[in-house]
Amino acid sequence: MTKCVYPGSFDPFTLGHLDILERACALFGEVKVAVLHNSRKRCFFTLDERLAFIRSAIEARNLSNASAEAFEGLLADYIKIERADCVLRGIRGAIDYEYEAAMAALNKRLYPKCETVVLMASPEHIAVSSSMVREIGRLGGDIGSLVPEANRETIAERLLQDE
Ligand code: PNS
């Protein structure tokens, strides 16, 4: 069974992330969403909130071969410990590509068995990013078409509190 790890900050998990996750669930035997826990990188949402958003989206979409957990430290080490076959990343275009290519090359240098599989974002999600969700939500805009339905209200309320 092929196992992939889908790592990220997911601050918060968007419909673009969910699209990649659902497509990966159809391609791989097991997909583990690995949520970055890094005390040096400040996220708006807490680790527990980010995990809860992903888990409720997984449940709502009945993704029985997906799970989510936190990871700390080097991704290459996590892939090794998890005995995963590959890292999964989604890209929206050329700007994402440069960063992803460098990360894939470095992960492979750190752990030569580490392969990276990239899925292109679906056209309707090309403009969706966590940072845009945070900005639109903070300013009271409608984030309904940007984040999974299960999390919409909680995310919108939390972001409004930041203004
Ligand atoms: O959603 P993001 O912020 O683009 O995800 C980036 C992430 C978490 C995949 C990357 O920062 C990462 O793997 N961090 C763990 C530390 C690490 O291994 N750094 C070296 C990467 S080459």
CSV table of N, CA and C and ligand atoms in Angstrom, one decimal:
chain,number,residue,atom,x,y,z
A,1,MET,N,0.8,-1.2,0.0
A,1,MET,CA,0.0,0.0,0.0
A,1,MET,C,0.9,1.3,0.0
A,2,THR,N,0.6,2.2,-0.9
A,2,THR,CA,1.4,3.4,-1.0
A,2,THR,C,0.9,4.4,0.0
A,3,LYS,N,1.9,4.9,0.8
A,3,LYS,CA,1.5,5.9,1.8
A,3,LYS,C,2.2,7.2,1.5
A,4,CYS,N,1.4,8.3,1.6
A,4,CYS,CA,2.0,9.6,1.4
A,4,CYS,C,1.7,10.5,2.6
A,5,VAL,N,2.6,11.4,2.7
A,5,VAL,CA,2.5,12.4,3.8
A,5,VAL,C,2.3,13.8,3.1
A,6,TYR,N,1.2,14.4,3.5
A,6,TYR,CA,0.9,15.8,3.0
A,6,TYR,C,1.1,16.8,4.0
A,7,PRO,N,2.3,17.4,4.0
A,7,PRO,CA,2.7,18.3,5.1
A,7,PRO,C,2.4,19.8,4.8
A,8,GLY,N,2.2,20.6,5.8
A,8,GLY,CA,2.0,22.0,5.6
A,8,GLY,C,1.7,22.7,6.9
A,9,SER,N,1.5,24.0,6.8
A,9,SER,CA,1.2,24.8,8.0
A,9,SER,C,-0.4,24.8,8.2
A,10,PHE,N,-1.1,24.8,7.1
A,10,PHE,CA,-2.5,24.7,7.1
A,10,PHE,C,-3.1,25.7,8.1
A,11,ASP,N,-2.8,27.0,7.8
A,11,ASP,CA,-3.2,28.1,8.8
A,11,ASP,C,-4.2,29.1,8.1
A,12,PRO,N,-5.4,28.7,7.8
A,12,PRO,CA,-6.1,27.4,8.0
A,12,PRO,C,-6.1,26.5,6.7
A,13,PHE,N,-6.6,25.3,6.9
A,13,PHE,CA,-6.9,24.4,5.9
A,13,PHE,C,-8.0,25.0,4.9
A,14,THR,N,-7.7,25.0,3.6
A,14,THR,CA,-8.6,25.7,2.7
A,14,THR,C,-9.3,24.6,1.8
A,15,LEU,N,-10.2,25.1,0.9
A,15,LEU,CA,-10.8,24.2,0.0
A,15,LEU,C,-9.8,23.7,-1.1
A,16,GLY,N,-8.7,24.5,-1.3
A,16,GLY,CA,-7.6,24.1,-2.2
A,16,GLY,C,-6.9,22.9,-1.6
A,17,HIS,N,-6.6,23.0,-0.3
A,17,HIS,CA,-6.0,21.9,0.4
A,17,HIS,C,-6.9,20.6,0.4
A,18,LEU,N,-8.2,20.8,0.6
A,18,LEU,CA,-9.1,19.7,0.6
A,18,LEU,C,-9.2,19.0,-0.7
A,19,ASP,N,-9.1,19.9,-1.8
A,19,ASP,CA,-9.2,19.3,-3.1
A,19,ASP,C,-8.0,18.4,-3.4
A,20,ILE,N,-6.8,18.9,-3.0
A,20,ILE,CA,-5.6,18.1,-3.1
A,20,ILE,C,-5.7,16.8,-2.3
A,21,LEU,N,-6.2,16.9,-1.1
A,21,LEU,CA,-6.3,15.8,-0.2
A,21,LEU,C,-7.3,14.7,-0.8
A,22,GLU,N,-8.4,15.2,-1.3
A,22,GLU,CA,-9.4,14.2,-1.8
A,22,GLU,C,-8.8,13.5,-3.0
A,23,ARG,N,-8.1,14.2,-3.9
A,23,ARG,CA,-7.6,13.6,-5.1
A,23,ARG,C,-6.5,12.6,-4.7
A,24,ALA,N,-5.7,13.0,-3.6
A,24,ALA,CA,-4.6,12.1,-3.2
A,24,ALA,C,-5.2,10.8,-2.6
A,25,CYS,N,-6.3,10.9,-1.9
A,25,CYS,CA,-7.0,9.8,-1.3
A,25,CYS,C,-7.4,8.7,-2.3
A,26,ALA,N,-7.7,9.2,-3.6
A,26,ALA,CA,-8.1,8.3,-4.7
A,26,ALA,C,-6.8,7.7,-5.3
A,27,LEU,N,-5.7,8.3,-5.1
A,27,LEU,CA,-4.5,7.8,-5.7
A,27,LEU,C,-3.6,6.9,-4.8
A,28,PHE,N,-3.6,7.2,-3.5
A,28,PHE,CA,-2.8,6.5,-2.6
A,28,PHE,C,-3.6,5.7,-1.6
A,29,GLY,N,-2.9,4.6,-1.1
A,29,GLY,CA,-3.6,3.8,-0.1
A,29,GLY,C,-3.8,4.5,1.2
A,30,GLU,N,-2.9,5.3,1.6
A,30,GLU,CA,-3.0,6.1,2.9
A,30,GLU,C,-2.4,7.5,2.7
A,31,VAL,N,-3.1,8.4,3.2
A,31,VAL,CA,-2.7,9.8,3.2
A,31,VAL,C,-2.7,10.4,4.6
A,32,LYS,N,-1.5,10.8,5.0
A,32,LYS,CA,-1.4,11.4,6.4
A,32,LYS,C,-1.1,12.9,6.2
A,33,VAL,N,-2.0,13.7,6.7
A,33,VAL,CA,-1.8,15.2,6.7
A,33,VAL,C,-1.0,15.5,7.9
A,34,ALA,N,0.2,16.1,7.6
A,34,ALA,CA,1.2,16.4,8.7
A,34,ALA,C,1.2,17.9,9.0
A,35,VAL,N,0.7,18.3,10.1
A,35,VAL,CA,0.6,19.7,10.4
A,35,VAL,C,1.8,20.2,11.2
A,36,LEU,N,2.4,21.2,10.6
A,36,LEU,CA,3.7,21.7,11.2
A,36,LEU,C,3.5,22.3,12.6
A,37,HIS,N,4.2,21.8,13.5
A,37,HIS,CA,4.3,22.3,14.9
A,37,HIS,C,5.6,22.9,15.1
A,38,ASN,N,5.7,24.2,14.9
A,38,ASN,CA,7.0,24.9,15.0
A,38,ASN,C,6.9,26.1,15.8
A,39,SER,N,7.5,26.1,17.0
A,39,SER,CA,7.4,27.2,17.9
A,39,SER,C,7.9,28.5,17.4
A,40,ARG,N,8.8,28.4,16.4
A,40,ARG,CA,9.4,29.7,15.8
A,40,ARG,C,8.6,30.3,14.7
A,41,LYS,N,7.7,29.4,14.1
A,41,LYS,CA,6.8,30.0,13.0
A,41,LYS,C,5.5,30.3,13.7
A,42,ARG,N,5.2,31.6,13.7
A,42,ARG,CA,3.9,32.0,14.3
A,42,ARG,C,2.7,31.8,13.4
A,43,CYS,N,1.8,30.9,13.8
A,43,CYS,CA,0.6,30.7,13.0
A,43,CYS,C,-0.5,31.5,13.7
A,44,PHE,N,-1.5,31.9,12.9
A,44,PHE,CA,-2.7,32.6,13.5
A,44,PHE,C,-3.5,31.6,14.3
A,45,PHE,N,-3.8,30.4,13.7
A,45,PHE,CA,-4.6,29.4,14.4
A,45,PHE,C,-3.6,28.5,15.2
A,46,THR,N,-4.1,28.0,16.4
A,46,THR,CA,-3.3,27.1,17.2
A,46,THR,C,-3.2,25.8,16.5
A,47,LEU,N,-2.2,25.0,17.0
A,47,LEU,CA,-2.0,23.7,16.4
A,47,LEU,C,-3.3,22.8,16.6
A,48,ASP,N,-3.9,22.9,17.7
A,48,ASP,CA,-5.1,22.1,18.0
A,48,ASP,C,-6.3,22.6,17.1
A,49,GLU,N,-6.4,23.9,16.8
A,49,GLU,CA,-7.4,24.4,15.9
A,49,GLU,C,-7.2,23.8,14.5
A,50,ARG,N,-5.9,24.0,14.1
A,50,ARG,CA,-5.6,23.5,12.7
A,50,ARG,C,-5.9,22.1,12.5
A,51,LEU,N,-5.5,21.3,13.5
A,51,LEU,CA,-5.8,19.8,13.4
A,51,LEU,C,-7.3,19.5,13.4
A,52,ALA,N,-8.0,20.3,14.3
A,52,ALA,CA,-9.5,20.0,14.4
A,52,ALA,C,-10.1,20.4,13.0
A,53,PHE,N,-9.7,21.5,12.4
A,53,PHE,CA,-10.3,21.8,11.1
A,53,PHE,C,-10.1,20.7,10.1
A,54,ILE,N,-8.9,20.2,10.0
A,54,ILE,CA,-8.6,19.1,9.0
A,54,ILE,C,-9.4,17.9,9.4
A,55,ARG,N,-9.4,17.5,10.7
A,55,ARG,CA,-10.1,16.3,11.0
A,55,ARG,C,-11.6,16.4,10.7
A,56,SER,N,-12.2,17.5,11.0
A,56,SER,CA,-13.6,17.6,10.7
A,56,SER,C,-13.9,17.6,9.2
A,57,ALA,N,-13.0,18.2,8.4
A,57,ALA,CA,-13.1,18.1,6.9
A,57,ALA,C,-13.0,16.7,6.4
A,58,ILE,N,-12.1,15.9,7.0
A,58,ILE,CA,-11.9,14.5,6.7
A,58,ILE,C,-13.1,13.7,7.0
A,59,GLU,N,-13.7,14.0,8.2
A,59,GLU,CA,-14.9,13.3,8.6
A,59,GLU,C,-16.1,13.6,7.7
A,60,ALA,N,-16.2,14.9,7.4
A,60,ALA,CA,-17.4,15.4,6.6
A,60,ALA,C,-17.3,14.8,5.2
A,61,ARG,N,-16.1,14.6,4.7
A,61,ARG,CA,-16.0,14.1,3.3
A,61,ARG,C,-15.8,12.5,3.3
A,62,ASN,N,-15.9,11.9,4.4
A,62,ASN,CA,-15.7,10.4,4.5
A,62,ASN,C,-14.4,9.9,3.9
A,63,LEU,N,-13.3,10.6,4.2
A,63,LEU,CA,-12.1,10.2,3.6
A,63,LEU,C,-11.4,9.1,4.5
A,64,SER,N,-11.8,7.9,4.3
A,64,SER,CA,-11.5,6.8,5.3
A,64,SER,C,-10.0,6.5,5.3
A,65,ASN,N,-9.3,6.8,4.2
A,65,ASN,CA,-7.8,6.5,4.2
A,65,ASN,C,-7.0,7.7,4.6
A,66,ALA,N,-7.6,8.8,5.1
A,66,ALA,CA,-6.9,10.0,5.5
A,66,ALA,C,-6.9,10.2,7.0
A,67,SER,N,-5.8,10.8,7.5
A,67,SER,CA,-5.7,11.1,8.9
A,67,SER,C,-4.9,12.3,9.0
A,68,ALA,N,-4.9,12.9,10.2
A,68,ALA,CA,-4.1,14.1,10.4
A,68,ALA,C,-3.4,14.1,11.8
A,69,GLU,N,-2.1,14.5,11.8
A,69,GLU,CA,-1.4,14.6,13.0
A,69,GLU,C,-0.3,15.7,12.9
A,70,ALA,N,0.2,16.1,14.1
A,70,ALA,CA,1.2,17.1,14.1
A,70,ALA,C,2.6,16.5,13.9
A,71,PHE,N,3.5,17.3,13.3
A,71,PHE,CA,4.9,16.9,13.2
A,71,PHE,C,5.8,18.1,13.6
A,72,GLU,N,6.9,17.7,14.1
A,72,GLU,CA,7.9,18.7,14.6
A,72,GLU,C,9.3,18.3,14.0
A,73,GLY,N,10.1,19.3,13.7
A,73,GLY,CA,11.5,18.9,13.3
A,73,GLY,C,11.5,18.8,11.8
A,74,LEU,N,12.5,18.1,11.3
A,74,LEU,CA,12.7,17.9,9.8
A,74,LEU,C,11.6,17.0,9.2
A,75,LEU,N,11.1,17.5,8.1
A,75,LEU,CA,10.1,16.7,7.3
A,75,LEU,C,10.8,15.4,6.9
A,76,ALA,N,12.0,15.4,6.4
A,76,ALA,CA,12.7,14.2,6.0
A,76,ALA,C,12.8,13.2,7.0
A,77,ASP,N,13.0,13.6,8.3
A,77,ASP,CA,13.1,12.6,9.4
A,77,ASP,C,11.7,12.0,9.6
A,78,TYR,N,10.7,12.8,9.5
A,78,TYR,CA,9.3,12.4,9.8
A,78,TYR,C,8.9,11.3,8.7
A,79,ILE,N,9.3,11.6,7.5
A,79,ILE,CA,9.0,10.7,6.3
A,79,ILE,C,9.6,9.3,6.6
A,80,LYS,N,10.9,9.4,7.1
A,80,LYS,CA,11.6,8.1,7.4
A,80,LYS,C,10.9,7.4,8.5
A,81,ILE,N,10.6,8.1,9.6
A,81,ILE,CA,10.0,7.4,10.8
A,81,ILE,C,8.6,6.8,10.4
A,82,GLU,N,7.9,7.6,9.6
A,82,GLU,CA,6.5,7.1,9.2
A,82,GLU,C,6.6,6.0,8.1
A,83,ARG,N,7.8,5.8,7.6
A,83,ARG,CA,8.0,4.8,6.5
A,83,ARG,C,7.0,5.2,5.3
A,84,ALA,N,6.9,6.5,5.0
A,84,ALA,CA,6.1,6.9,3.9
A,84,ALA,C,6.8,6.8,2.6
A,85,ASP,N,6.1,6.6,1.5
A,85,ASP,CA,6.7,6.4,0.2
A,85,ASP,C,7.0,7.8,-0.4
A,86,CYS,N,6.2,8.8,0.0
A,86,CYS,CA,6.5,10.1,-0.7
A,86,CYS,C,5.8,11.2,0.1
A,87,VAL,N,6.3,12.4,-0.2
A,87,VAL,CA,5.7,13.7,0.3
A,87,VAL,C,4.8,14.2,-0.8
A,88,LEU,N,3.6,14.6,-0.4
A,88,LEU,CA,2.7,15.2,-1.4
A,88,LEU,C,2.6,16.7,-1.2
A,89,ARG,N,2.7,17.4,-2.3
A,89,ARG,CA,2.5,18.9,-2.2
A,89,ARG,C,1.6,19.3,-3.3
A,90,GLY,N,0.8,20.4,-3.1
A,90,GLY,CA,0.0,20.9,-4.2
A,90,GLY,C,0.6,22.2,-4.7
A,91,ILE,N,0.6,22.4,-6.0
A,91,ILE,CA,1.1,23.7,-6.4
A,91,ILE,C,0.0,24.4,-7.3
A,92,ARG,N,0.1,25.8,-7.2
A,92,ARG,CA,-0.9,26.6,-8.0
A,92,ARG,C,-0.3,27.2,-9.2
A,93,GLY,N,1.0,27.2,-9.4
A,93,GLY,CA,1.6,27.8,-10.6
A,93,GLY,C,3.1,28.0,-10.4
A,94,ALA,N,3.6,28.8,-11.3
A,94,ALA,CA,5.1,29.0,-11.3
A,94,ALA,C,5.7,29.5,-10.0
A,95,ILE,N,4.9,30.4,-9.3
A,95,ILE,CA,5.5,31.0,-8.1
A,95,ILE,C,5.7,29.9,-7.0
A,96,ASP,N,4.7,29.0,-6.9
A,96,ASP,CA,4.9,27.9,-6.0
A,96,ASP,C,6.0,26.9,-6.4
A,97,TYR,N,6.1,26.8,-7.7
A,97,TYR,CA,7.0,25.7,-8.2
A,97,TYR,C,8.4,25.9,-7.7
A,98,GLU,N,9.0,27.1,-7.8
A,98,GLU,CA,10.4,27.4,-7.4
A,98,GLU,C,10.6,26.9,-6.0
A,99,TYR,N,9.7,27.2,-5.1
A,99,TYR,CA,9.9,26.9,-3.7
A,99,TYR,C,9.8,25.4,-3.5
A,100,GLU,N,8.8,24.8,-4.2
A,100,GLU,CA,8.6,23.3,-4.0
A,100,GLU,C,9.7,22.5,-4.6
A,101,ALA,N,10.3,23.0,-5.7
A,101,ALA,CA,11.4,22.3,-6.4
A,101,ALA,C,12.6,22.3,-5.4
A,102,ALA,N,12.9,23.4,-4.8
A,102,ALA,CA,14.0,23.5,-3.8
A,102,ALA,C,13.8,22.6,-2.6
A,103,MET,N,12.5,22.6,-2.1
A,103,MET,CA,12.2,21.8,-0.9
A,103,MET,C,12.3,20.3,-1.3
A,104,ALA,N,11.9,19.9,-2.4
A,104,ALA,CA,11.9,18.5,-2.8
A,104,ALA,C,13.4,18.1,-2.9
A,105,ALA,N,14.2,19.0,-3.5
A,105,ALA,CA,15.7,18.6,-3.7
A,105,ALA,C,16.4,18.5,-2.3
A,106,LEU,N,16.0,19.4,-1.4
A,106,LEU,CA,16.7,19.4,-0.1
A,106,LEU,C,16.2,18.2,0.7
A,107,ASN,N,14.9,17.9,0.6
A,107,ASN,CA,14.4,16.7,1.4
A,107,ASN,C,15.1,15.4,0.8
A,108,LYS,N,15.3,15.4,-0.5
A,108,LYS,CA,16.0,14.2,-1.0
A,108,LYS,C,17.4,14.1,-0.6
A,109,ARG,N,18.0,15.3,-0.5
A,109,ARG,CA,19.4,15.3,0.0
A,109,ARG,C,19.5,14.8,1.4
A,110,LEU,N,18.5,15.2,2.2
A,110,LEU,CA,18.5,14.8,3.7
A,110,LEU,C,18.2,13.3,3.8
A,111,TYR,N,17.3,12.8,2.9
A,111,TYR,CA,16.8,11.4,3.0
A,111,TYR,C,16.6,10.9,1.5
A,112,PRO,N,17.6,10.3,1.0
A,112,PRO,CA,17.6,10.0,-0.5
A,112,PRO,C,16.4,9.2,-0.9
A,113,LYS,N,15.7,8.5,0.0
A,113,LYS,CA,14.5,7.7,-0.5
A,113,LYS,C,13.3,8.6,-0.5
A,114,CYS,N,13.4,9.9,-0.1
A,114,CYS,CA,12.3,10.8,-0.1
A,114,CYS,C,11.9,11.3,-1.4
A,115,GLU,N,10.8,10.8,-2.0
A,115,GLU,CA,10.3,11.3,-3.3
A,115,GLU,C,9.2,12.4,-3.0
A,116,THR,N,9.1,13.3,-3.9
A,116,THR,CA,8.0,14.3,-3.7
A,116,THR,C,7.1,14.2,-4.9
A,117,VAL,N,5.8,14.1,-4.6
A,117,VAL,CA,4.8,14.0,-5.7
A,117,VAL,C,4.0,15.3,-5.6
A,118,VAL,N,3.8,15.9,-6.8
A,118,VAL,CA,3.1,17.2,-6.8
A,118,VAL,C,1.8,17.1,-7.6
A,119,LEU,N,0.7,17.6,-7.0
A,119,LEU,CA,-0.5,17.7,-7.7
A,119,LEU,C,-0.8,19.1,-8.1
A,120,MET,N,-1.3,19.4,-9.3
A,120,MET,CA,-1.6,20.8,-9.6
A,120,MET,C,-3.0,21.1,-9.0
A,121,ALA,N,-3.1,22.3,-8.5
A,121,ALA,CA,-4.4,22.8,-8.0
A,121,ALA,C,-5.4,22.8,-9.1
A,122,SER,N,-6.6,22.4,-8.7
A,122,SER,CA,-7.7,22.5,-9.7
A,122,SER,C,-7.9,24.0,-10.1
A,123,PRO,N,-8.3,24.3,-11.3
A,123,PRO,CA,-8.5,25.7,-11.7
A,123,PRO,C,-9.3,26.5,-10.8
A,124,GLU,N,-10.3,26.0,-10.2
A,124,GLU,CA,-11.2,26.8,-9.4
A,124,GLU,C,-10.5,27.2,-8.0
A,125,HIS,N,-9.4,26.5,-7.7
A,125,HIS,CA,-8.7,26.8,-6.5
A,125,HIS,C,-7.4,27.5,-6.6
A,126,ILE,N,-7.1,27.9,-7.8
A,126,ILE,CA,-5.7,28.5,-8.1
A,126,ILE,C,-5.5,29.8,-7.3
A,127,ALA,N,-6.5,30.5,-7.0
A,127,ALA,CA,-6.3,31.8,-6.2
A,127,ALA,C,-6.5,31.6,-4.7
A,128,VAL,N,-6.8,30.4,-4.3
A,128,VAL,CA,-7.1,30.2,-2.9
A,128,VAL,C,-5.8,29.9,-2.1
A,129,SER,N,-5.6,30.7,-1.0
A,129,SER,CA,-4.4,30.5,-0.1
A,129,SER,C,-4.9,30.8,1.3
A,130,SER,N,-4.1,30.2,2.2
A,130,SER,CA,-4.4,30.4,3.7
A,130,SER,C,-4.3,31.9,4.0
A,131,SER,N,-3.3,32.5,3.4
A,131,SER,CA,-3.0,34.0,3.8
A,131,SER,C,-4.2,34.8,3.3
A,132,MET,N,-4.7,34.5,2.1
A,132,MET,CA,-5.9,35.2,1.6
A,132,MET,C,-7.1,35.0,2.4
A,133,VAL,N,-7.3,33.8,2.9
A,133,VAL,CA,-8.4,33.5,3.8
A,133,VAL,C,-8.3,34.3,5.0
A,134,ARG,N,-7.1,34.4,5.6
A,134,ARG,CA,-6.9,35.2,6.8
A,134,ARG,C,-7.2,36.7,6.6
A,135,GLU,N,-6.7,37.2,5.5
A,135,GLU,CA,-6.9,38.6,5.2
A,135,GLU,C,-8.4,38.9,4.9
A,136,ILE,N,-9.0,38.1,4.1
A,136,ILE,CA,-10.4,38.4,3.7
A,136,ILE,C,-11.3,38.3,5.0
A,137,GLY,N,-11.0,37.2,5.8
A,137,GLY,CA,-11.8,37.0,7.0
A,137,GLY,C,-11.6,38.1,8.0
A,138,ARG,N,-10.4,38.5,8.2
A,138,ARG,CA,-10.1,39.6,9.2
A,138,ARG,C,-10.9,40.9,8.8
A,139,LEU,N,-11.0,41.1,7.5
A,139,LEU,CA,-11.7,42.3,7.1
A,139,LEU,C,-13.2,42.1,6.9
A,140,GLY,N,-13.7,41.0,7.3
A,140,GLY,CA,-15.2,40.8,7.3
A,140,GLY,C,-15.7,40.3,6.0
A,141,GLY,N,-14.8,39.9,5.1
A,141,GLY,CA,-15.3,39.4,3.8
A,141,GLY,C,-15.8,37.9,3.9
A,142,ASP,N,-16.5,37.5,2.8
A,142,ASP,CA,-17.1,36.2,2.8
A,142,ASP,C,-16.0,35.1,2.5
A,143,ILE,N,-15.8,34.2,3.4
A,143,ILE,CA,-14.8,33.2,3.1
A,143,ILE,C,-15.5,31.8,2.8
A,144,GLY,N,-16.8,31.9,2.6
A,144,GLY,CA,-17.6,30.7,2.3
A,144,GLY,C,-17.1,29.8,1.2
A,145,SER,N,-16.5,30.4,0.1
A,145,SER,CA,-16.1,29.6,-1.0
A,145,SER,C,-14.6,29.3,-0.9
A,146,LEU,N,-14.0,29.5,0.2
A,146,LEU,CA,-12.6,29.3,0.4
A,146,LEU,C,-12.2,28.2,1.4
A,147,VAL,N,-13.0,28.0,2.4
A,147,VAL,CA,-12.7,26.9,3.4
A,147,VAL,C,-13.8,25.9,3.5
A,148,PRO,N,-13.5,24.7,3.9
A,148,PRO,CA,-14.5,23.6,4.0
A,148,PRO,C,-15.7,24.1,4.9
A,149,GLU,N,-16.8,23.6,4.5
A,149,GLU,CA,-18.1,24.1,5.1
A,149,GLU,C,-18.1,23.8,6.6
A,150,ALA,N,-17.5,22.6,7.0
A,150,ALA,CA,-17.5,22.2,8.4
A,150,ALA,C,-16.8,23.2,9.3
A,151,ASN,N,-15.9,24.0,8.7
A,151,ASN,CA,-15.1,24.9,9.6
A,151,ASN,C,-15.4,26.4,9.4
A,152,ARG,N,-16.3,26.7,8.4
A,152,ARG,CA,-16.5,28.1,8.0
A,152,ARG,C,-16.8,29.1,9.1
A,153,GLU,N,-17.8,28.7,9.9
A,153,GLU,CA,-18.2,29.6,11.0
A,153,GLU,C,-17.1,29.9,12.0
A,154,THR,N,-16.5,28.8,12.5
A,154,THR,CA,-15.5,29.0,13.5
A,154,THR,C,-14.3,29.8,13.0
A,155,ILE,N,-13.9,29.5,11.7
A,155,ILE,CA,-12.8,30.3,11.1
A,155,ILE,C,-13.2,31.8,11.0
A,156,ALA,N,-14.4,32.0,10.5
A,156,ALA,CA,-14.8,33.4,10.3
A,156,ALA,C,-14.9,34.2,11.6
A,157,GLU,N,-15.4,33.5,12.6
A,157,GLU,CA,-15.5,34.2,14.0
A,157,GLU,C,-14.1,34.5,14.5
A,158,ARG,N,-13.2,33.5,14.5
A,158,ARG,CA,-11.9,33.7,15.0
A,158,ARG,C,-11.2,34.8,14.3
A,159,LEU,N,-11.3,34.9,13.0
A,159,LEU,CA,-10.6,35.9,12.2
A,159,LEU,C,-11.2,37.3,12.5
A,160,LEU,N,-12.5,37.4,12.7
A,160,LEU,CA,-13.1,38.7,13.0
A,160,LEU,C,-12.6,39.2,14.4
A,161,GLN,N,-12.3,38.3,15.3
A,161,GLN,CA,-11.9,38.7,16.6
A,161,GLN,C,-10.5,39.4,16.5
A,162,ASP,N,-9.8,39.2,15.4
A,162,ASP,CA,-8.4,39.7,15.3
A,162,ASP,C,-8.4,41.2,14.9
A,163,GLU,N,-9.6,41.7,14.4
A,163,GLU,CA,-9.6,43.1,13.9
A,163,GLU,C,-9.6,44.2,15.0
B,1,PNS,O1,2.2,25.1,4.2
B,1,PNS,P1,3.7,25.5,4.1
B,1,PNS,O2,4.0,26.5,5.2
B,1,PNS,O3,4.1,25.9,2.7
B,1,PNS,O4,4.5,24.1,4.5
B,1,PNS,C1,5.9,24.1,4.6
B,1,PNS,C2,6.4,22.8,5.2
B,1,PNS,C3,5.8,22.6,6.6
B,1,PNS,C4,6.2,21.7,4.4
B,1,PNS,C5,8.0,23.0,5.4
B,1,PNS,O5,8.2,24.3,6.0
B,1,PNS,C6,8.6,21.9,6.2
B,1,PNS,O6,8.7,20.8,5.8
B,1,PNS,N1,9.0,22.2,7.5
B,1,PNS,C7,9.6,21.3,8.4
B,1,PNS,C8,11.1,21.6,8.6
B,1,PNS,C9,11.9,21.1,7.4
B,1,PNS,O7,12.0,20.0,7.1
B,1,PNS,N2,12.6,22.1,6.7
B,1,PNS,C10,13.4,21.8,5.6
B,1,PNS,C11,12.5,21.7,4.3
B,1,PNS,S1,13.5,21.4,2.9
